[in-house]
Short mmCIF file of C-alpha atoms and ligand atoms in Angstrom, two decimals:
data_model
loop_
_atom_site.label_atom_id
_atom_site.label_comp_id
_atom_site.label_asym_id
_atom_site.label_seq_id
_atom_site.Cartn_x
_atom_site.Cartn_y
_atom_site.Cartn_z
CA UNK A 1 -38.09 -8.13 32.39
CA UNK A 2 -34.69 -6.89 34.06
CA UNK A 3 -32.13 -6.32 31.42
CA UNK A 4 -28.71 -8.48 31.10
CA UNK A 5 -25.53 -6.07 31.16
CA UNK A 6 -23.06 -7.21 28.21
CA UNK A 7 -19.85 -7.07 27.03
CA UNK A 8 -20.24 -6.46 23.26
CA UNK A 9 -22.91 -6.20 20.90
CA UNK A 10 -22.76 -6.53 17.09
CA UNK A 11 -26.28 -4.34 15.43
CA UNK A 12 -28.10 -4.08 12.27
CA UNK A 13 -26.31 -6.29 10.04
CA UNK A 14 -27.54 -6.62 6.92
CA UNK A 15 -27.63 -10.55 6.57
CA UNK A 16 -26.88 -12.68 10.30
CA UNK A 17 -26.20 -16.37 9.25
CA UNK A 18 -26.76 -18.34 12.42
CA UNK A 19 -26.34 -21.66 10.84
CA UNK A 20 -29.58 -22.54 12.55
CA UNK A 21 -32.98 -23.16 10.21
CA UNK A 22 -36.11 -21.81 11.98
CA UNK A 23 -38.28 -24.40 13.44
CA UNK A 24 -41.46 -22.68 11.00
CA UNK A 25 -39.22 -22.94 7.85
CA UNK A 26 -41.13 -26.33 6.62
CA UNK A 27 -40.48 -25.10 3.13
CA UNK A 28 -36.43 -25.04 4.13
CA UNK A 29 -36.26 -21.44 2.49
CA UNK A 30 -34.09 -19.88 4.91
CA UNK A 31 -31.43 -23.13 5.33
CA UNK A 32 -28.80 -20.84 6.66
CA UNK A 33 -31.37 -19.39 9.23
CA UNK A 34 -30.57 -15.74 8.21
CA UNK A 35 -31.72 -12.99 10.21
CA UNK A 36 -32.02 -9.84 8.50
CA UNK A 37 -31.57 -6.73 10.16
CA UNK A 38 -29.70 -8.96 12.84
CA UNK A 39 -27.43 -8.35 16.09
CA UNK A 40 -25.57 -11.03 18.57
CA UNK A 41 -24.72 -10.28 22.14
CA UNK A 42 -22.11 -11.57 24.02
CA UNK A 43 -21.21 -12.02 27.71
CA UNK A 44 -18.66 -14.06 29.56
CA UNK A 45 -17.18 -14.89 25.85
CA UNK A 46 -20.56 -16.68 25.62
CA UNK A 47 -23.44 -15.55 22.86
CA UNK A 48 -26.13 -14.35 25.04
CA UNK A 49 -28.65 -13.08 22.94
CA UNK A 50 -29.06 -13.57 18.98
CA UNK A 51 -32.14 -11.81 16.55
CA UNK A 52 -33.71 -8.95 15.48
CA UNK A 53 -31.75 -6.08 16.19
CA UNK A 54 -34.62 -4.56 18.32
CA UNK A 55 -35.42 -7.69 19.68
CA UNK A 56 -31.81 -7.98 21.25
CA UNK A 57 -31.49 -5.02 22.14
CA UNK A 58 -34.61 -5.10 24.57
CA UNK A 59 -32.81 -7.65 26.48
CA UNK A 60 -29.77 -5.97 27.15
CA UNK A 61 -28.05 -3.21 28.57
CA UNK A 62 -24.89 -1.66 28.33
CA UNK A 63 -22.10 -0.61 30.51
CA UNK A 64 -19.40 2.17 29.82
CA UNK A 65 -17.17 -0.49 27.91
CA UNK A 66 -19.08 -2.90 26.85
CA UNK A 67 -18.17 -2.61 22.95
CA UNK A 68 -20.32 -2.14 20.00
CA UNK A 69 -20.11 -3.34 16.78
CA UNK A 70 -22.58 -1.57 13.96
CA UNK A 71 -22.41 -4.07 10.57
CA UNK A 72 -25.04 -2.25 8.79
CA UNK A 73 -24.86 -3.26 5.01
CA UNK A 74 -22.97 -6.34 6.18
CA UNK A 75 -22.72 -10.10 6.88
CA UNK A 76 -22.54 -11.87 10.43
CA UNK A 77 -21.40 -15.32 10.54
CA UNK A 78 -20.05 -17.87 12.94
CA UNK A 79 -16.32 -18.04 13.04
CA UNK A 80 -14.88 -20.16 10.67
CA UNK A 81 -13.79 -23.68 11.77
CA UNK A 82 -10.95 -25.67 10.24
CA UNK A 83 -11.16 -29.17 11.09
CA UNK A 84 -7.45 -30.39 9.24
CA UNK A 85 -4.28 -28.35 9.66
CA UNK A 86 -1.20 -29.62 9.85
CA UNK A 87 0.20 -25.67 11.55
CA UNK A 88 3.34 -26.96 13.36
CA UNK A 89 6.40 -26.85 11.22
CA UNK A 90 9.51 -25.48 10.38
CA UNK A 91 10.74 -24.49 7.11
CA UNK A 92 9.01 -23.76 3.54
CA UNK A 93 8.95 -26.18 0.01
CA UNK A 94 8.11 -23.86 -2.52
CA UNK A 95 10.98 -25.23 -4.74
CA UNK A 96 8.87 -28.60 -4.49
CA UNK A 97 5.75 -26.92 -5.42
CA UNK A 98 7.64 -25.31 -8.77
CA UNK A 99 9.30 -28.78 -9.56
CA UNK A 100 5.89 -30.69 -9.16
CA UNK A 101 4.13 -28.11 -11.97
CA UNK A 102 7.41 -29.04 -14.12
CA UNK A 103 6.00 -32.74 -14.14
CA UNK A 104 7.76 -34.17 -11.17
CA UNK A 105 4.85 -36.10 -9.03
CA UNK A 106 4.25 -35.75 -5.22
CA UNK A 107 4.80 -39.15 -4.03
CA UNK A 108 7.83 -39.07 -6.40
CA UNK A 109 9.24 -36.11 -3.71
CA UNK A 110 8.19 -37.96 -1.30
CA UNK A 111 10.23 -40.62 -1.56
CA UNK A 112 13.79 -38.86 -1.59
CA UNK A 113 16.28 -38.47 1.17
CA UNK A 114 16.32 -34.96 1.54
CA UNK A 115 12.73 -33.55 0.20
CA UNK A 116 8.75 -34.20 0.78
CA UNK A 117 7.74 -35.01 4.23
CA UNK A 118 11.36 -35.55 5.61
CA UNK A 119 12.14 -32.22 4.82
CA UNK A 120 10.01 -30.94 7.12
CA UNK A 121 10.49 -33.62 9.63
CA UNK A 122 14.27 -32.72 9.70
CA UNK A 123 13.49 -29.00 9.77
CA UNK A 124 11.15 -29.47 12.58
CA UNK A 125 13.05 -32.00 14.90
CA UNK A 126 15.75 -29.23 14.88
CA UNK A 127 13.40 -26.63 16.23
CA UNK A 128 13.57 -25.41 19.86
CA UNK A 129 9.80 -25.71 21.80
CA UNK A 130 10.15 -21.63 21.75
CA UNK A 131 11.38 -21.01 18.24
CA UNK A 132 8.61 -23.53 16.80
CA UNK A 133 5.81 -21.99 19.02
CA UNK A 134 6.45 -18.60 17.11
CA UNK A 135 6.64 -20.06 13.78
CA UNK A 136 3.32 -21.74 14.48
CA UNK A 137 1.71 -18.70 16.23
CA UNK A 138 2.59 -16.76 12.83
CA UNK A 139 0.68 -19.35 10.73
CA UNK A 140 -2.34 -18.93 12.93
CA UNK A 141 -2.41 -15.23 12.51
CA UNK A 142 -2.72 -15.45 9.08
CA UNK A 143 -5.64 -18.31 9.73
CA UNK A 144 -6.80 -15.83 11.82
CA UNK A 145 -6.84 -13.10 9.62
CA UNK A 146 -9.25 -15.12 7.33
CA UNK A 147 -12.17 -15.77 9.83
CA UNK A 148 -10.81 -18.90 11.14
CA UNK A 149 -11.59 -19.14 15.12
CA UNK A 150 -11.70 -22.93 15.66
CA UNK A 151 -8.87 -25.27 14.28
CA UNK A 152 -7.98 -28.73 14.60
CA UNK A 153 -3.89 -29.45 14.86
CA UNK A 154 -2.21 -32.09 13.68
CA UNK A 155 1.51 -33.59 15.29
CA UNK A 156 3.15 -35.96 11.95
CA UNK A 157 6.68 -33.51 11.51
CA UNK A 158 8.28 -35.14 14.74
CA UNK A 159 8.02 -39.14 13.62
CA UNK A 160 9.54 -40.02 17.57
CA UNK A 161 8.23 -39.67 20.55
CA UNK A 162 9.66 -36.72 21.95
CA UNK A 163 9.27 -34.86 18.64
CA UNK A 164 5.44 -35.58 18.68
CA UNK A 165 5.15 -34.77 22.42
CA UNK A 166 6.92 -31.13 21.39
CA UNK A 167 4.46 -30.47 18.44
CA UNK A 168 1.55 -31.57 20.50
CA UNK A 169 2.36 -29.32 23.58
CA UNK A 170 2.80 -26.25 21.02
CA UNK A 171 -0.87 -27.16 20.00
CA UNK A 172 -1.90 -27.75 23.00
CA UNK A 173 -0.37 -24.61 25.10
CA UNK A 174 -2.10 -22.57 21.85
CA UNK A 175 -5.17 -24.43 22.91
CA UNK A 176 -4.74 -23.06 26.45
CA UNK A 177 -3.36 -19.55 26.07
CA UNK A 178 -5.15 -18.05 23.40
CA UNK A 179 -8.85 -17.28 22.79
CA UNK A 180 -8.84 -19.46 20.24
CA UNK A 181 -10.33 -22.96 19.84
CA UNK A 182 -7.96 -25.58 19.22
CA UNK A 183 -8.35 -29.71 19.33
CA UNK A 184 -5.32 -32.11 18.69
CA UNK A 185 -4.10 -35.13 16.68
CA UNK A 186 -1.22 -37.38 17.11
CA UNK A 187 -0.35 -38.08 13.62
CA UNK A 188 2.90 -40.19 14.25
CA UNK A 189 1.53 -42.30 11.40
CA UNK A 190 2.40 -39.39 8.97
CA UNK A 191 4.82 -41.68 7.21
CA UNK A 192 7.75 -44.14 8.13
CA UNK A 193 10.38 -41.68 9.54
CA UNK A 194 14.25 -41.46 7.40
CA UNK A 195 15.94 -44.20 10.67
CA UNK A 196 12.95 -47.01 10.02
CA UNK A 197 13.66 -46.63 6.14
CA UNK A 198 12.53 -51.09 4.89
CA UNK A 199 11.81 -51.41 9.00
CA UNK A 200 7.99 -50.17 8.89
CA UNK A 201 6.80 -52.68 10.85
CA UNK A 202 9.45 -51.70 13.77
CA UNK A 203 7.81 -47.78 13.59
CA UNK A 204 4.64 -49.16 13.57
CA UNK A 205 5.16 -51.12 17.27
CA UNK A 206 6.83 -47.86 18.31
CA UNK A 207 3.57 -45.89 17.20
CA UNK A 208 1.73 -48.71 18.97
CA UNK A 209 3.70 -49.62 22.13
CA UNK A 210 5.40 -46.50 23.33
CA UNK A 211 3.80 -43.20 21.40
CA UNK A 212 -0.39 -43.61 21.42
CA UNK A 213 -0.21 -44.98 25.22
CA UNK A 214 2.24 -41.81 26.34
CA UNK A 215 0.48 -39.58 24.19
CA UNK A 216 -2.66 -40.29 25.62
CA UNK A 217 -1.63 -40.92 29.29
CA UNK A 218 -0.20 -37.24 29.02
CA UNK A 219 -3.48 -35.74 27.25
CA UNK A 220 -2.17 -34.18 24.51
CA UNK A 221 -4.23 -35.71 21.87
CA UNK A 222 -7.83 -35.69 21.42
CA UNK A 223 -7.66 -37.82 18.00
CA UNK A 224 -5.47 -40.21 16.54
CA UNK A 225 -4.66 -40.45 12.73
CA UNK A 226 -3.31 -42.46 9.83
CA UNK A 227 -2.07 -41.82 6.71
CA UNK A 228 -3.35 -44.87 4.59
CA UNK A 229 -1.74 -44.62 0.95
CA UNK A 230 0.53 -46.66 -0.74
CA UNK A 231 3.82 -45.07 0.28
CA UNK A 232 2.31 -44.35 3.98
CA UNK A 233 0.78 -46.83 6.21
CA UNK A 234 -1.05 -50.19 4.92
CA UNK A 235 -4.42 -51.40 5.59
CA UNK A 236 -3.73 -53.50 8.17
CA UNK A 237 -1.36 -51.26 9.58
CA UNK A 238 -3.60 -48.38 10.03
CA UNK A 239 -5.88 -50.67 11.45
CA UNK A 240 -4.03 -51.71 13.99
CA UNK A 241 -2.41 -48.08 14.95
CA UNK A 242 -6.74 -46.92 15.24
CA UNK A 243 -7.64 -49.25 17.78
CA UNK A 244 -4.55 -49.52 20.16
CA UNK A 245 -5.62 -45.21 19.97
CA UNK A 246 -9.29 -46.56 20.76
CA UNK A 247 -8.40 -48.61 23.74
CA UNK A 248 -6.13 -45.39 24.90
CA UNK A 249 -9.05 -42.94 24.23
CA UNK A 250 -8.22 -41.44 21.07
CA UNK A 251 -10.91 -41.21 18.59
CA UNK A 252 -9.92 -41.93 15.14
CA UNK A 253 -9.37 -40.18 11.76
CA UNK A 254 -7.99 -41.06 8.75
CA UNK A 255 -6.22 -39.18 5.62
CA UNK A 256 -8.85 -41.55 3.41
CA UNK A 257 -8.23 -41.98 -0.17
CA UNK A 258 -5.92 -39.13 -0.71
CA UNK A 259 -3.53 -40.10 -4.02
CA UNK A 260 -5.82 -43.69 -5.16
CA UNK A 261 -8.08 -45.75 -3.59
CA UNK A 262 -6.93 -47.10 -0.83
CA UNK A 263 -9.40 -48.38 1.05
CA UNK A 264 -9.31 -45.27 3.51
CA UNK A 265 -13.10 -44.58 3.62
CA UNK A 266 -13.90 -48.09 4.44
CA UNK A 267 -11.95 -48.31 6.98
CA UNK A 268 -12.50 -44.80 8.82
CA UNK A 269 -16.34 -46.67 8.99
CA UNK A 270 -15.00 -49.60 10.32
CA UNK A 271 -13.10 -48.35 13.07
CA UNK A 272 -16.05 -45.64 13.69
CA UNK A 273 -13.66 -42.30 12.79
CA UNK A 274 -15.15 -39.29 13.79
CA UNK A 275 -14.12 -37.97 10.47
CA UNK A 276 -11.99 -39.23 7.14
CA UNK A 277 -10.58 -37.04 5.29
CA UNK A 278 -9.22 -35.67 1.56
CA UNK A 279 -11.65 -38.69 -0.04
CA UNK A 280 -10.82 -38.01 -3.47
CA UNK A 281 -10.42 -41.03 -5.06
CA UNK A 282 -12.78 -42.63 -2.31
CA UNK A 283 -15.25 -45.64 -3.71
CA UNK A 284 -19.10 -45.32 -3.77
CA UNK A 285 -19.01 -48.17 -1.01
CA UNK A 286 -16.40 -46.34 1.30
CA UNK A 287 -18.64 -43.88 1.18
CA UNK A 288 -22.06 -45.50 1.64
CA UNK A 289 -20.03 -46.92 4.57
CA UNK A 290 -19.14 -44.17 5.66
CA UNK A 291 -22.99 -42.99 6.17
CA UNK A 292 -24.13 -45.53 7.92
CA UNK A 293 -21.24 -45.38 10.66
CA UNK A 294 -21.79 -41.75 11.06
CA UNK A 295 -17.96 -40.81 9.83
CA UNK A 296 -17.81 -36.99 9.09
CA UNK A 297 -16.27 -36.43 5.01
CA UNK A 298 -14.14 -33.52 5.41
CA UNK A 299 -12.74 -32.29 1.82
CA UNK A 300 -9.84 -30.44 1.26
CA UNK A 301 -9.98 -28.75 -2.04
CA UNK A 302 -6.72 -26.50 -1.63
CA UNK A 303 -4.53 -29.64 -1.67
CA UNK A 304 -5.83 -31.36 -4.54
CA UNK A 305 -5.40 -28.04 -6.75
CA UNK A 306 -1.78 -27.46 -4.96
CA UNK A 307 -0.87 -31.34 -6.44
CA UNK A 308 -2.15 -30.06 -9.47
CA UNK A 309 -4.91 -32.66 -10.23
CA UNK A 310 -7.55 -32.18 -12.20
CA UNK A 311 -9.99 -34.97 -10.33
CA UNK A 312 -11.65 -33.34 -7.06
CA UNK A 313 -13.59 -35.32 -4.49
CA UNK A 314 -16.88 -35.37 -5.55
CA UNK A 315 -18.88 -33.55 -2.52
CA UNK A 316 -21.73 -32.09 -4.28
CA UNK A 317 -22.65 -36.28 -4.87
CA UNK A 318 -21.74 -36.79 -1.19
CA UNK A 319 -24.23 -34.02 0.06
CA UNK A 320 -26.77 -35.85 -2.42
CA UNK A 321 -25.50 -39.18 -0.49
CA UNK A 322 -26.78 -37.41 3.14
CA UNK A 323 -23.00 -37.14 4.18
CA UNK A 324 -21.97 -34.52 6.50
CA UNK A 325 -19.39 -33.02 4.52
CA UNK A 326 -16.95 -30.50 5.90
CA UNK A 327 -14.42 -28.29 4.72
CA UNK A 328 -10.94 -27.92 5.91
CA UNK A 329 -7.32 -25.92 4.55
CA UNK A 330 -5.31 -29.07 5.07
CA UNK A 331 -2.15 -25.76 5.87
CA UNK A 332 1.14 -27.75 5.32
CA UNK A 333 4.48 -26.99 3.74
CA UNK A 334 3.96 -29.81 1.21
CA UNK A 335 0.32 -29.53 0.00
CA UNK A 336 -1.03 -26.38 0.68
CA UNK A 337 -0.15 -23.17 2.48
CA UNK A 338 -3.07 -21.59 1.90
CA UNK A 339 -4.50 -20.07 5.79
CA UNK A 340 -7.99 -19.02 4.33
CA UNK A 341 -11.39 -20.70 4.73
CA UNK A 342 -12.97 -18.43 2.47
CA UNK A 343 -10.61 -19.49 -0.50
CA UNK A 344 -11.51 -23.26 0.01
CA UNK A 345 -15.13 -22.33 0.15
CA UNK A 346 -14.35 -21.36 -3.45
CA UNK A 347 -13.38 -24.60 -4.35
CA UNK A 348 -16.17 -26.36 -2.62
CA UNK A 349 -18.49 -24.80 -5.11
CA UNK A 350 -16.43 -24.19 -8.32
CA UNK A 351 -14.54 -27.97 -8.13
CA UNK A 352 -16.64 -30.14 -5.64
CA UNK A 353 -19.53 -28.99 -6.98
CA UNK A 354 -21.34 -28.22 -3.61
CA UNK A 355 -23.72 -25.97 -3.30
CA UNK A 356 -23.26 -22.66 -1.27
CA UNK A 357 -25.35 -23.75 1.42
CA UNK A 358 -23.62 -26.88 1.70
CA UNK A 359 -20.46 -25.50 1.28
CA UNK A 360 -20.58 -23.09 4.34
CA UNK A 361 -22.53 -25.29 6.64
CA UNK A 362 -18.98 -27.27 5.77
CA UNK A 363 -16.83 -24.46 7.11
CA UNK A 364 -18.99 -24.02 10.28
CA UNK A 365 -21.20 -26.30 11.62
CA UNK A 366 -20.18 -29.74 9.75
CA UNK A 367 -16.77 -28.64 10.37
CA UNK A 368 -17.24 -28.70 13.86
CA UNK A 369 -18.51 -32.29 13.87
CA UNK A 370 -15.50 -33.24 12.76
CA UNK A 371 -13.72 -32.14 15.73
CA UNK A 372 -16.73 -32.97 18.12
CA UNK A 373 -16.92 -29.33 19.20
CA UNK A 374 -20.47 -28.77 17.37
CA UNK A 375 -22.04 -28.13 20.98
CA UNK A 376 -19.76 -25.45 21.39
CA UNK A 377 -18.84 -23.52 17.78
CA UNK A 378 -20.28 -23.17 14.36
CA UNK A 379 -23.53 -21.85 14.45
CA UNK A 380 -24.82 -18.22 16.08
CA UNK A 381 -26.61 -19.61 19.39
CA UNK A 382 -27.34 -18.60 23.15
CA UNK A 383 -25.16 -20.58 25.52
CA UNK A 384 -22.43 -21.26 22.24
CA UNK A 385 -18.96 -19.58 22.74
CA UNK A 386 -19.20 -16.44 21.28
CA UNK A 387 -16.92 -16.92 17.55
CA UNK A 388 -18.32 -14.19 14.99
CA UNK A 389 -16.92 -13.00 11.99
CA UNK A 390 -17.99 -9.67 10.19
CA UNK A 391 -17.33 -9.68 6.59
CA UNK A 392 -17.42 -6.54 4.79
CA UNK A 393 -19.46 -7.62 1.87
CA UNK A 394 -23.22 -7.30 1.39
CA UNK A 395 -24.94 -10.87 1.08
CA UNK A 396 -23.34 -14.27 1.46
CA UNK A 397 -23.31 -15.26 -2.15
CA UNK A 398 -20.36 -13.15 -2.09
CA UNK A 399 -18.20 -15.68 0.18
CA UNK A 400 -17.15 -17.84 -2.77
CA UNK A 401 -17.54 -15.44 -5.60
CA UNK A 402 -14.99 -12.56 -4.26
CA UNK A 403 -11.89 -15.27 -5.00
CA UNK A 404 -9.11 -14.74 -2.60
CA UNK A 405 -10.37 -11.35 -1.32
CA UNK A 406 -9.82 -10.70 2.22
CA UNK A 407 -13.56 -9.32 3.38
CA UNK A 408 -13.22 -10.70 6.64
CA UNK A 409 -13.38 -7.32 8.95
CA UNK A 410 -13.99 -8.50 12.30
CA UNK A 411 -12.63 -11.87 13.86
CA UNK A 412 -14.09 -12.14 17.48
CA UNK A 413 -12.95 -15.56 19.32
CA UNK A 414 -14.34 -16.47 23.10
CA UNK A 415 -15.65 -12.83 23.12
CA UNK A 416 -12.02 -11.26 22.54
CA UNK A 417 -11.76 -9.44 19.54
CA UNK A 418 -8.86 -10.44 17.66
CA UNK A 419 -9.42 -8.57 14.32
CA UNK A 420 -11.08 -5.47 13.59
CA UNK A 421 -13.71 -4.25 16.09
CA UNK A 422 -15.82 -1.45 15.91
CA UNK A 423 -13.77 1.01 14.62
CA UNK A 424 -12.90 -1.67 11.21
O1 NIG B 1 -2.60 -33.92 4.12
N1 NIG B 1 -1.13 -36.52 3.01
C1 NIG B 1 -0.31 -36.35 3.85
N2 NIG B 1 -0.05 -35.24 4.53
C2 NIG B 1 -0.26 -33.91 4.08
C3 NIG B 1 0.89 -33.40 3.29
C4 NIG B 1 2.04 -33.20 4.15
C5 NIG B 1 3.27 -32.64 3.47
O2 NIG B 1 3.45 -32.78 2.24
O3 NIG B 1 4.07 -32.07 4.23
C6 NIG B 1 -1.60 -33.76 3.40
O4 NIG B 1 -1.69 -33.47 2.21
FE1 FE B 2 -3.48 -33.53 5.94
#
């Protein structure tokens, strides 16, 4: 058989997770489909070949710069995908994050002229397309330098239209220019901005009339979202904000459940969201809900600790439930600047009380579903775009246990190393 010439090859690790179970595991004793001894090839920022180290390397050849990776004594993984950031904005609240451990609550914060939320939103209205594009490109290094390859954006800091359309380009031009993989969200239903203050019904035609339909005729949003709390958006208001998206093309999501029980889950089923997320104080119905419409959980462990709660969503009972339950940072100036996937895996097994396998498929694969990219990311297969991480630890029981340790060695995105590399 004629060999393929590549463009980088990653040999001998010690444990490959591809995130895909072998067809002959009936017993399901290899759920993360590990391959021991494992490489991954990669062409045209594509994953060309994936297996046994020998195995791959009979198919392939090499030409004078066609890179190679050796991970012997480590782990291979897919790149990690972060389904819920909210990356553009300007200006920090870690005076906010003191006063809230002194007693002060969140949606207390929230509800002031000049802190919470607005904050940002005044921060970030004031920011120039080019001065906000580096802030933001310095908060995805740092995602970056964690493993993350694949991240979801979020608009919500603008609260008009031409703030939104700003935030969304930034995302969007990130999207385009960088080997990363990036999908949007209008969030213009973040909360009701400082100038509709006892008006909310007046933002929500604005949201409804003038932002989804130019967001969408512009394509800058793949998803629309709602905040749907008491001290956000109603109900009925979220409601109605989802399906004038729907009838522009955006596919819904919801921050579900976040601060009580809302209602969120219930309605990210009704509506058909590809995903609803936070879920913490979520009802047993939501979520049964939930599973039959096919909505994607996606838990955000990070923010719940940064509020300083003691209850978590409960996603060791929503794997039990047959949920797909992903993982996500939630990176925001209010609730949690934390850039790292690894560190919310953590959480996922020491406070949702999710397994490790579960808890990884969530950063990968599941995560992915909740952006509707899992043809393209999360797992190590042929014809997938080629998003590998090499962590510099010995077996994957280690991801959760090594708390806030930054193993990650090699971040490759698309094929283009952007950490590391062979000589890590
Ligand atoms: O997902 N819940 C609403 N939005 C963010 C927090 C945003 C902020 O505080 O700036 C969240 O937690
Ligand atoms: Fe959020």
């Amino acid at each position: 058989m004629p060999k393929t010439i590549v463009d980088l090859v990653i040999l001998n690790a010690k444990q490959l997770l591809t995130m895909v179970p072998s067809e002959s595991d009936e017993e399901g004793e290899n759920p993360l489909g590990i391959i021991e001894d494992g490489a991954v090839a990669v062409k045209d920022g594509k994953i060309f070949a994936v297996g046994k180290t020998n195995d791959v390397l009979a198919q392939i050849d090499f030409k004078k710069d066609t890179v190679q990776i050796d991970a012997d004594g480590k782990v291979v993984m897919p790149g990690f995908v972060d389904p819920h950031t909210h990356v553009v904005f300007k200006g920090t609240r870690e005076r906010e994050f003191i006063l809230r451990h002194q007693g002060v609550p969140y949606m207390k914060i929230l509800k002031e002229e000049n802190t919470g939320i607005i904050s940002t939103v005044r921060w970030t209205r004031k920011a120039k397309f080019e001065e906000l594009l580096e802030i933001t490109k310095k908060h995805i290094s740092e995602m970056i330098d964690w493993g993350t390859t694949t991240l979801e954006i979020k608009s919500g800091y603008g609260l008009n239209l031409e703030e939104e359309i700003k935030i969304l380009r930034i995302a969007r031009y990130l999207g385009e220019h960088s080997p990363l993989n990036i999908k949007t969200t209008l969030l213009a239903a973040h909360i009701i901005p400082p100038e509709y203050h006892m008006r909310d019904e007046k933002y929500v035609d604005l949201v409804i009339s003038d932002i989804i339909p130019i967001i969408a005729k512009n394509g800058l949003a793949d998803f629309n979202d709602v905040w749907c709390e008491k001290g956000a958006f109603t109900r009925e208001q979220a409601k109605k904000i989802l399906r004038v998206g729907i009838k522009n093309g955006l596919i819904p999501k919801v921050h579900a459940d976040e601060m009580s029980d809302a209602g969120g889950a219930k309605l990210a089923a009704e509506v058909k969201a590809i995903s609803a997320d936070h879920l913490t104080y979520a009802s047993e119905e939501g979520l049964e809900k939930m599973k039959e419409a096919g909505v994607v959980a996606v838990l955000l462990p990070v923010t719940t600790f940064s509020l300083g709660k003691d209850k978590f969503a409960d996603g060791g009972k929503m794997v039990e439930m047959g949920l797909t339950v992903a993982l996500g940072t939630d990176y925001n100036p209010g609730t949690s600047m934390c850039p790292s996937m690894p560190l919310v895996i953590s959480f996922a097994v020491v406070r949702l009380k999710m397994d490790i396998v579960s808890a990884l498929y969530g950063a990968t694969l599941n995560a992915a579903k909740a952006i509707g990219l899992e043809n393209e990311v999360g797992s190590l297969e042929v014809g997938k775009r080629a998003n590998v991480n090499v962590l510099n630890i010995k077996n994957y029981e280690e991801i959760p246990y090594r708390i806030g340790e930054n193993y990650v060695e090699t971040v490759i995105s698309n094929g283009e190393i952007l950490k590391g590399g062979p000589n890590a």
